[in-house]
Coordinates of C-alpha atoms in Angstrom, one line a residue:
M1 CA 43.8 208.0 79.1
N2 CA 42.7 210.3 81.9
I3 CA 42.8 213.9 80.8
L4 CA 42.5 217.1 82.9
A5 CA 41.7 220.3 80.9
V6 CA 42.5 223.5 82.7
H7 CA 41.3 227.2 82.1
P8 CA 43.4 229.8 83.8
S9 CA 42.2 232.6 86.1
G10 CA 40.2 235.7 84.9
L11 CA 41.7 239.0 84.1
M12 CA 40.8 242.6 85.1
Y13 CA 37.8 243.1 83.0
T14 CA 36.4 239.7 83.8
K15 CA 36.4 240.5 87.6
V16 CA 33.7 243.1 87.0
F17 CA 31.7 242.9 83.8
L18 CA 31.7 239.3 82.7
R19 CA 32.8 235.8 83.2
L20 CA 32.3 233.5 80.2
E21 CA 32.4 229.7 80.2
P22 CA 35.5 228.3 78.6
L23 CA 33.9 227.2 75.4
G24 CA 37.0 226.5 73.4
L25 CA 38.3 224.2 76.2
E26 CA 34.9 222.5 76.4
I27 CA 35.1 221.8 72.6
V28 CA 38.5 220.3 73.0
A29 CA 37.3 218.2 76.0
G30 CA 34.3 217.0 74.0
A31 CA 36.7 215.9 71.1
A32 CA 38.9 214.0 73.6
R33 CA 35.9 212.3 75.1
A34 CA 34.5 211.3 71.7
A35 CA 37.9 209.7 71.0
G36 CA 37.3 207.5 74.0
H37 CA 39.3 209.2 76.8
R38 CA 38.1 210.1 80.3
V39 CA 38.1 213.9 80.7
G40 CA 37.8 216.3 83.6
L41 CA 37.8 220.2 83.3
I42 CA 38.6 222.8 85.9
D43 CA 38.1 226.5 85.4
L44 CA 40.2 228.7 87.6
Q45 CA 38.0 231.7 87.0
V46 CA 35.7 230.1 89.5
E47 CA 37.9 227.6 91.3
T48 CA 41.3 228.0 93.0
H49 CA 44.9 226.8 92.6
A50 CA 44.3 224.6 95.6
D51 CA 41.4 223.0 93.8
F52 CA 43.7 222.4 90.8
L53 CA 46.4 220.8 92.9
R54 CA 43.8 218.6 94.5
R55 CA 42.5 217.5 91.2
V56 CA 46.1 216.6 90.1
R57 CA 46.9 214.6 93.2
D58 CA 43.6 212.8 93.4
G59 CA 42.9 212.2 89.7
R60 CA 46.5 211.6 88.6
P61 CA 45.8 212.6 85.0
D62 CA 47.9 211.1 82.2
V63 CA 47.6 214.4 80.3
I64 CA 47.1 218.0 81.6
A65 CA 45.9 220.4 78.9
F66 CA 46.1 224.1 79.6
S67 CA 44.2 226.7 77.6
C68 CA 46.1 229.9 76.9
N69 CA 44.0 232.3 75.1
Y70 CA 45.4 235.4 76.8
L71 CA 49.0 236.5 77.2
A72 CA 48.5 237.8 80.6
N73 CA 47.8 234.2 81.9
V74 CA 51.2 232.9 80.6
P75 CA 53.1 233.2 84.0
E76 CA 50.2 231.5 85.9
I77 CA 50.0 228.6 83.4
I78 CA 53.8 228.1 83.5
D79 CA 53.8 228.0 87.3
L80 CA 51.0 225.5 87.3
A81 CA 52.6 223.3 84.7
K82 CA 55.8 223.2 86.9
L83 CA 53.7 222.4 89.9
A84 CA 51.9 219.6 88.2
K85 CA 55.1 218.1 86.8
A86 CA 56.7 218.1 90.1
E87 CA 53.8 216.0 91.4
L88 CA 53.5 213.8 88.5
P89 CA 56.7 213.7 86.4
R90 CA 55.3 211.3 83.8
T91 CA 52.1 213.3 83.2
Y92 CA 52.1 214.9 79.7
V93 CA 51.6 218.6 79.8
V94 CA 50.3 220.4 76.7
I95 CA 49.3 224.0 76.2
G96 CA 47.0 225.2 73.4
G97 CA 44.8 228.2 72.5
H98 CA 45.0 231.6 70.7
S99 CA 48.0 233.2 72.5
A100 CA 49.9 229.9 72.9
S101 CA 49.9 229.5 69.1
F102 CA 51.8 232.8 68.6
T103 CA 54.3 232.2 71.5
A104 CA 54.9 228.4 71.3
A105 CA 58.7 228.4 71.4
E106 CA 59.0 230.7 74.2
L107 CA 56.4 228.8 76.3
L108 CA 58.6 225.7 75.9
E109 CA 61.6 227.7 77.0
H110 CA 59.9 229.1 80.1
G111 CA 58.7 225.7 81.0
A112 CA 62.2 224.4 81.4
G113 CA 61.1 220.9 80.8
A114 CA 57.6 221.1 82.5
I115 CA 55.8 221.6 79.2
D116 CA 56.0 218.8 76.7
C117 CA 54.1 220.4 73.8
V118 CA 52.4 223.4 72.5
L119 CA 49.5 222.7 70.1
K120 CA 49.1 225.6 67.6
G121 CA 45.8 226.2 65.9
E122 CA 42.5 224.3 66.2
A123 CA 43.6 221.5 68.6
E124 CA 40.4 219.5 68.1
A125 CA 41.3 218.9 64.5
V126 CA 44.3 216.7 65.5
L127 CA 43.3 215.7 69.0
P128 CA 42.7 211.9 68.4
A129 CA 46.0 211.5 66.6
F130 CA 47.8 213.6 69.2
L131 CA 46.5 211.6 72.1
E132 CA 47.2 208.4 70.4
A133 CA 50.8 209.5 70.0
V134 CA 51.1 210.6 73.6
E135 CA 49.8 207.2 74.8
H136 CA 51.9 205.0 72.5
D137 CA 54.8 206.9 71.0
R138 CA 55.6 210.3 72.5
A139 CA 58.4 210.9 70.0
A140 CA 55.7 210.9 67.3
V141 CA 54.0 213.9 68.8
A142 CA 56.5 216.2 66.9
T143 CA 55.0 215.0 63.6
I144 CA 51.4 216.0 64.4
P145 CA 50.3 219.1 62.5
G146 CA 50.6 222.2 64.7
A147 CA 52.6 220.4 67.5
V148 CA 55.7 222.2 68.8
T149 CA 57.9 220.2 71.1
R150 CA 61.5 220.3 72.3
D151 CA 62.3 217.6 69.8
G152 CA 60.9 219.4 66.7
E153 CA 57.8 220.9 65.1
G154 CA 55.1 219.3 63.0
P155 CA 53.5 220.6 59.8
P156 CA 51.3 223.6 59.9
P157 CA 47.9 223.1 61.7
G158 CA 44.8 222.3 59.8
F159 CA 41.2 223.1 60.4
V160 CA 38.6 220.8 61.8
A161 CA 36.7 219.2 59.0
S162 CA 33.4 220.8 59.9
L163 CA 32.2 223.1 62.7
D164 CA 29.1 220.8 62.9
E165 CA 31.4 218.3 64.6
S166 CA 32.1 220.7 67.6
R167 CA 30.4 219.2 70.6
P168 CA 31.3 221.1 73.7
A169 CA 31.3 219.1 76.9
R170 CA 29.3 221.6 78.9
D171 CA 28.5 219.0 81.5
L172 CA 32.1 218.9 82.7
L173 CA 31.9 222.4 84.4
R174 CA 31.1 222.2 88.1
H175 CA 29.9 225.8 88.4
R176 CA 27.8 226.7 85.4
R177 CA 25.8 229.3 87.4
K178 CA 28.9 231.4 87.7
Y179 CA 29.0 232.5 84.1
F180 CA 27.4 235.8 83.1
I181 CA 27.8 238.9 81.0
G182 CA 26.1 242.1 82.3
V183 CA 22.5 241.3 83.1
L184 CA 22.5 238.0 81.3
D185 CA 23.0 235.9 84.5
P186 CA 23.6 233.0 84.1
C187 CA 24.9 232.9 80.5
A188 CA 26.2 230.2 78.2
S189 CA 28.4 230.7 75.1
V190 CA 27.8 229.5 71.6
E191 CA 29.8 229.7 68.3
F192 CA 28.0 229.9 64.9
A193 CA 31.0 230.9 62.8
R194 CA 34.8 230.9 63.3
G195 CA 37.4 233.4 61.9
C196 CA 37.4 237.0 60.6
P197 CA 37.8 238.0 57.0
W198 CA 38.9 241.6 57.8
D199 CA 42.5 242.5 58.8
C200 CA 42.6 245.2 61.4
T201 CA 46.1 245.9 62.5
F202 CA 45.5 245.7 66.2
C203 CA 43.7 242.3 66.0
S204 CA 45.1 238.7 65.7
A205 CA 41.8 236.9 64.9
W206 CA 42.4 237.1 61.2
T207 CA 46.1 236.1 61.5
F208 CA 45.2 233.1 63.6
Y209 CA 42.6 231.8 61.2
G210 CA 44.5 232.8 58.0
R211 CA 41.7 235.3 57.1
S212 CA 39.3 232.5 56.8
Y213 CA 35.6 232.3 57.6
R214 CA 33.7 229.1 58.3
A215 CA 30.2 228.6 59.5
M216 CA 28.2 225.9 61.4
S217 CA 25.2 224.8 59.5
P218 CA 22.0 226.5 60.6
E219 CA 20.5 223.2 61.7
R220 CA 23.4 222.3 63.9
A221 CA 23.4 225.9 65.3
V222 CA 19.7 225.6 66.2
E223 CA 20.4 222.2 67.8
E224 CA 23.3 223.6 70.0
V225 CA 21.1 226.6 71.2
A226 CA 18.2 224.2 72.0
S227 CA 20.6 222.1 74.2
I228 CA 21.6 224.9 76.4
R229 CA 19.7 225.4 79.7
E230 CA 20.9 229.0 80.5
P231 CA 18.4 231.8 79.6
G232 CA 21.2 234.0 78.4
I233 CA 23.6 233.3 75.5
F234 CA 26.8 235.1 74.4
L235 CA 27.6 234.6 70.7
V236 CA 31.4 234.4 70.6
D237 CA 31.7 234.9 66.8
D238 CA 34.4 237.5 66.1
V239 CA 31.8 239.3 63.8
A240 CA 28.3 238.2 64.1
F241 CA 26.0 237.7 61.0
V242 CA 28.5 238.7 58.3
H243 CA 26.6 236.4 56.0
E244 CA 23.1 237.6 56.2
K245 CA 21.4 234.4 54.9
H246 CA 23.2 232.3 57.4
G247 CA 22.2 234.5 60.3
L248 CA 18.6 234.7 59.2
A249 CA 18.3 230.9 58.7
I250 CA 19.6 230.3 62.3
G251 CA 17.1 232.9 63.6
E252 CA 14.1 231.5 61.7
G253 CA 15.0 228.0 62.9
L254 CA 15.0 229.1 66.5
A255 CA 11.7 230.9 66.0
R256 CA 10.1 227.8 64.5
R257 CA 11.1 225.8 67.5
G258 CA 9.9 228.4 69.9
I259 CA 13.3 228.7 71.5
R260 CA 13.4 231.9 73.6
K261 CA 16.7 233.2 75.0
K262 CA 18.3 236.6 75.5
Y263 CA 21.4 237.2 73.3
Y264 CA 24.6 239.3 73.4
L265 CA 26.8 239.4 70.4
E266 CA 29.7 241.3 68.8
T267 CA 29.6 242.8 65.3
R268 CA 30.9 245.7 63.2
G269 CA 28.8 248.8 62.5
D270 CA 29.0 248.3 58.7
V271 CA 27.8 244.7 59.1
L272 CA 24.8 245.9 61.2
L273 CA 23.9 248.4 58.6
R274 CA 24.3 246.1 55.7
N275 CA 22.3 243.3 57.2
K276 CA 19.5 245.3 58.9
E277 CA 16.9 242.6 58.3
V278 CA 18.9 240.0 60.1
F279 CA 19.4 242.1 63.3
R280 CA 15.8 243.3 63.2
F281 CA 14.6 239.6 63.1
W282 CA 17.0 238.6 65.9
S283 CA 15.8 241.6 68.0
G284 CA 12.4 240.0 67.8
I285 CA 13.6 236.7 69.2
G286 CA 15.8 237.9 72.1
L287 CA 18.8 239.9 70.9
R288 CA 19.1 242.5 73.6
Y289 CA 22.8 243.4 73.8
M290 CA 25.5 244.2 71.3
F291 CA 29.1 245.0 71.4
I292 CA 30.6 247.2 68.6
G293 CA 34.2 248.2 68.4
L294 CA 34.4 251.7 67.2
E295 CA 38.1 251.8 68.3
A296 CA 38.4 255.5 67.7
V297 CA 36.1 258.5 67.5
D298 CA 38.0 260.4 64.7
A299 CA 38.7 259.4 61.2
E300 CA 42.5 259.4 61.6
G301 CA 42.2 256.9 64.4
L302 CA 40.1 254.5 62.4
K303 CA 42.6 254.8 59.5
R304 CA 45.5 254.0 62.0
F305 CA 43.7 250.8 63.0
R306 CA 42.8 250.0 59.4
K307 CA 39.1 249.8 60.0
R308 CA 37.5 251.3 56.9
I309 CA 34.2 252.6 58.1
D310 CA 33.6 256.3 58.4
L311 CA 32.3 257.9 61.6
D312 CA 29.0 258.8 60.1
R313 CA 28.3 255.2 59.3
N314 CA 29.3 254.2 62.9
F315 CA 26.9 256.7 64.3
E316 CA 24.2 255.6 61.9
A317 CA 24.8 252.0 63.2
L318 CA 24.3 253.1 66.8
D319 CA 21.0 254.9 65.9
F320 CA 19.7 251.7 64.2
A321 CA 20.6 249.6 67.2
R322 CA 18.8 252.0 69.4
S323 CA 15.7 251.9 67.2
L324 CA 15.7 248.1 67.8
G325 CA 15.8 248.5 71.6
I326 CA 19.2 246.9 71.7
T327 CA 21.6 248.1 74.4
V328 CA 25.0 248.8 72.7
A329 CA 28.4 248.6 74.4
I330 CA 31.2 250.4 72.5
N331 CA 34.9 250.0 72.7
L332 CA 37.5 252.8 72.3
I333 CA 41.1 252.3 72.2
A334 CA 43.1 254.8 74.3
D335 CA 46.6 255.4 72.9
P336 CA 49.4 255.9 75.4
D337 CA 50.1 259.1 73.5
W338 CA 46.9 260.6 74.7
D339 CA 47.2 263.8 76.8
R340 CA 44.8 265.2 79.4
E341 CA 42.9 267.2 76.7
R342 CA 42.3 264.1 74.7
F343 CA 40.9 262.1 77.6
R344 CA 38.7 265.1 78.6
A345 CA 37.2 265.2 75.1
V346 CA 36.5 261.5 75.1
R347 CA 34.9 261.7 78.6
E348 CA 32.6 264.5 77.3
W349 CA 31.6 262.4 74.3
C350 CA 31.0 259.3 76.5
L351 CA 28.6 261.3 78.7
E352 CA 26.6 262.6 75.7
I353 CA 25.7 259.2 74.4
P354 CA 23.4 256.6 76.0
E355 CA 25.7 253.6 75.1
I356 CA 28.0 251.8 77.4
V357 CA 31.6 252.8 76.6
N358 CA 34.6 250.7 77.4
I359 CA 38.1 252.2 77.2
S360 CA 41.0 249.7 76.5
V361 CA 44.6 250.6 76.0
N362 CA 46.4 250.3 72.7
T363 CA 48.6 247.2 73.1
P364 CA 50.7 245.4 70.5
Y365 CA 50.3 241.7 70.7
P366 CA 52.3 238.9 69.1
G367 CA 50.3 237.9 66.1
T368 CA 49.1 241.4 65.3
E369 CA 50.5 243.6 62.6
I370 CA 51.3 246.4 65.0
W371 CA 53.5 243.9 66.9
R372 CA 55.8 244.1 63.9
T373 CA 55.3 247.7 62.8
E374 CA 55.0 249.7 66.1
T375 CA 58.1 252.0 66.2
R376 CA 57.7 253.1 69.8
P377 CA 59.8 250.9 72.2
L378 CA 58.0 248.5 74.4
Q379 CA 58.4 249.6 78.0
S380 CA 57.8 246.1 79.5
L381 CA 57.9 242.4 78.3
D382 CA 55.9 241.3 81.4
Y383 CA 53.1 239.1 80.0
R384 CA 50.9 240.1 82.9
L385 CA 50.7 243.7 81.6
Y386 CA 49.4 242.6 78.2
D387 CA 45.7 242.7 79.1
I388 CA 44.7 246.0 77.3
Q389 CA 44.3 247.6 80.7
H390 CA 48.0 248.6 81.1
A391 CA 50.3 250.8 79.0
V392 CA 53.3 248.9 77.6
L393 CA 54.2 251.7 75.1
P394 CA 55.7 255.0 76.2
T395 CA 53.0 257.4 77.6
R396 CA 53.1 261.1 76.8
M397 CA 52.2 262.0 80.4
P398 CA 53.9 260.5 83.4
L399 CA 52.6 256.9 83.8
D400 CA 50.8 257.6 87.1
A401 CA 49.0 260.6 85.4
F402 CA 48.1 258.4 82.4
Y403 CA 46.4 255.8 84.6
A404 CA 44.7 258.4 86.6
E405 CA 43.2 259.9 83.4
L406 CA 42.4 256.4 82.0
V407 CA 40.4 255.3 85.1
R408 CA 38.8 258.7 85.4
T409 CA 37.5 258.2 81.9
Q410 CA 36.5 254.6 82.5
Q411 CA 34.6 256.0 85.6
V412 CA 32.0 257.4 83.2
L413 CA 30.9 253.8 82.5
N414 CA 30.7 253.3 86.3
R415 CA 28.7 256.5 86.9
K416 CA 26.2 255.8 84.0
H417 CA 25.7 252.1 84.2
L418 CA 26.8 250.6 87.6
G419 CA 25.9 251.2 91.2
W420 CA 22.6 252.3 92.5
R421 CA 21.6 253.8 89.2
A422 CA 22.0 250.5 87.5
L423 CA 20.2 248.8 90.2
A424 CA 17.2 251.1 90.0
A425 CA 17.1 250.7 86.2
T426 CA 17.2 246.9 86.5
A427 CA 15.1 246.4 89.6
G428 CA 12.8 243.8 88.1
I429 CA 15.7 241.9 86.4
S430 CA 17.7 242.0 89.6
A431 CA 14.9 240.7 91.6
G432 CA 14.4 237.8 89.2
H433 CA 18.1 237.0 89.5
L434 CA 17.8 236.9 93.3
M435 CA 14.7 234.6 93.2
R436 CA 16.9 232.2 91.1
G437 CA 19.8 232.6 93.5
Q438 CA 21.9 234.4 90.8
T439 CA 24.1 237.1 92.2
N440 CA 26.8 237.6 89.7
F441 CA 25.2 240.7 88.1
L442 CA 24.4 242.3 91.5
R443 CA 27.9 241.7 92.8
M444 CA 29.4 243.4 89.8
L445 CA 27.6 246.6 90.3
W446 CA 29.9 247.8 93.1
K447 CA 33.2 246.1 92.1
F448 CA 34.5 248.8 89.7
N449 CA 36.5 250.9 92.2
S450 CA 38.1 247.9 93.9
V451 CA 39.4 246.7 90.5
F452 CA 40.0 249.7 88.4
D453 CA 42.4 251.7 90.6
P454 CA 45.3 253.6 89.0
R455 CA 47.5 252.9 92.1
L456 CA 47.1 249.2 91.5
Q457 CA 47.8 249.5 87.8
L458 CA 51.0 251.5 88.5
A459 CA 52.1 249.0 91.2
D460 CA 51.7 246.2 88.7
H461 CA 54.7 247.6 86.8
A462 CA 56.9 247.1 89.8
R463 CA 56.3 243.4 90.2
E464 CA 59.2 241.0 89.6
V465 CA 59.3 239.7 86.1
R466 CA 60.1 235.9 86.2
Y467 CA 58.9 235.2 82.7
A468 CA 59.7 237.9 80.0
M469 CA 58.1 237.8 76.5
A470 CA 60.4 237.5 73.5
P471 CA 60.6 241.0 71.9
P472 CA 59.2 241.5 68.4
P473 CA 61.6 240.9 65.5
A474 CA 63.8 243.8 64.3
R475 CA 61.8 246.2 62.2
T476 CA 63.0 246.5 58.7
G477 CA 61.0 249.6 57.7
G478 CA 59.1 247.8 55.0
A479 CA 55.6 246.3 54.9
V480 CA 54.9 243.2 56.9
D481 CA 54.3 240.1 54.9
P482 CA 51.0 238.8 56.3
R483 CA 52.0 235.2 55.6
S484 CA 54.6 235.6 58.4
L485 CA 51.8 236.3 60.8
Y486 CA 49.5 233.4 60.1
V487 CA 49.0 230.4 62.3
H488 CA 46.7 228.6 59.9
P489 CA 48.0 229.0 56.3
P490 CA 45.6 231.0 54.3
Q491 CA 43.4 229.3 51.7
G492 CA 42.4 232.5 49.8
R493 CA 38.7 232.8 48.9
K494 CA 38.3 229.0 49.3
G495 CA 38.8 229.5 53.1
R496 CA 36.0 232.1 53.1
A497 CA 33.5 230.2 50.9
A498 CA 31.0 230.3 53.7
L499 CA 30.6 234.1 53.1
G500 CA 29.2 233.7 49.6
P501 CA 30.1 236.1 46.7
A502 CA 28.1 239.1 47.9
A503 CA 29.5 239.2 51.4
E504 CA 33.0 238.5 50.0
R505 CA 32.7 241.6 47.8
F506 CA 31.4 243.6 50.9
V507 CA 34.5 242.5 53.0
E508 CA 37.0 243.4 50.2
E509 CA 35.3 246.8 49.9
T510 CA 35.5 247.5 53.6
R511 CA 39.1 246.4 54.4
M512 CA 42.1 248.5 54.0
G513 CA 45.0 246.1 54.5
G514 CA 47.4 244.3 52.3
A515 CA 46.8 240.8 53.7
A516 CA 47.2 237.9 51.4
P517 CA 43.9 236.9 49.8

């Protein structure tokens, strides 16, 4: 069959600081191609809706597969599905991805017949059987694990047998030079491990994967990095190098082969401190940038988000990263209940430290524990506002004042790390980018004010809502049963065997939740 895989447009943050290749969709495309199908891929982060419509009309795909990892993209995906179905009524339209897995039934309802199926969980695990059913017996799709259709729902989704089988079809992207993160321009993405064994209340990574943790073999990981042309690599693991021996084995394999890249990864402060030797080794082979989610700068805030690492340890982690010459980006979560004094205190703290500080907004998402436990009423069910840059919970200040303070606080990042100051600090790097024709990083340096504007954020609340989210279930006042949150059924410690006993004990000591084993 002829398949068109589609990644939706970018969100607010991606318009300035990064644009990452759609690795998950490339993996699915690779699995479809390995099963003998003809596959095309379009990324609307760098192409247009007109390009999409042209690909539909000219290519006349038998299947159109949308990736829906972010709630804010739901209205765009629904509209594109309806547009495609109007052009090609017999084309089979399927949606997969992280957010789609938590909202499958409502996506089908919004589609009003334009969406044939939502595939929950790891789509590549069932893709050959799914495509076989689409081609020969569409009624049988409803029996596929993870499939949700208007005719029924299949068994729970299962995992791909091995991450070593993941073969992303990177060659299908037409504009690979458009992907970057900060000064890593251009930048590819890789995945060494999948899942998160912790259970932070604001996050849905662990609920999606059933608190599992699986790893690619070091040999396959090295092979994947060696196949990438780009000089920069973003490691998409939810928490990098949880298992120290695994991380070290990959690093040593890269060093033996003389593979030199510049790396950007995400991890936790306690993982960084526990596995210092791993991060020290990687700093010697190209690790230059690191993202750490502190989430809150006070102990009460960390407890609220159930992230059991004390502030002293977090600050110790920052000191260690600095000692390695690694540039660290920090994320803090601003609660809509913050007042002017709270924002002022955070701004002062951000100015005192050398790290890059990003401020996001506390947002309950389907699939997170706080979606079920948050007692404050949601102020909007507009998918487009669920992008961690808008307030969907009641604000203590008037909404316009909240956005003004939020952007004023985010401006600290602009003042410290963007514009002429950043250009002066990265003159050599910027010149090298220009010599290679790469302009993503340079263009981002002056985009902040045109994207992060409190007037624009406020105006977003006044837009017509054509597709409204289903509200969370009624709160009973008791604890949430984690099993009701999972997409992939939990397998207990068996599902985290890749951690090893020592790392498993470490995880259990540093989590605070009541999630099922």
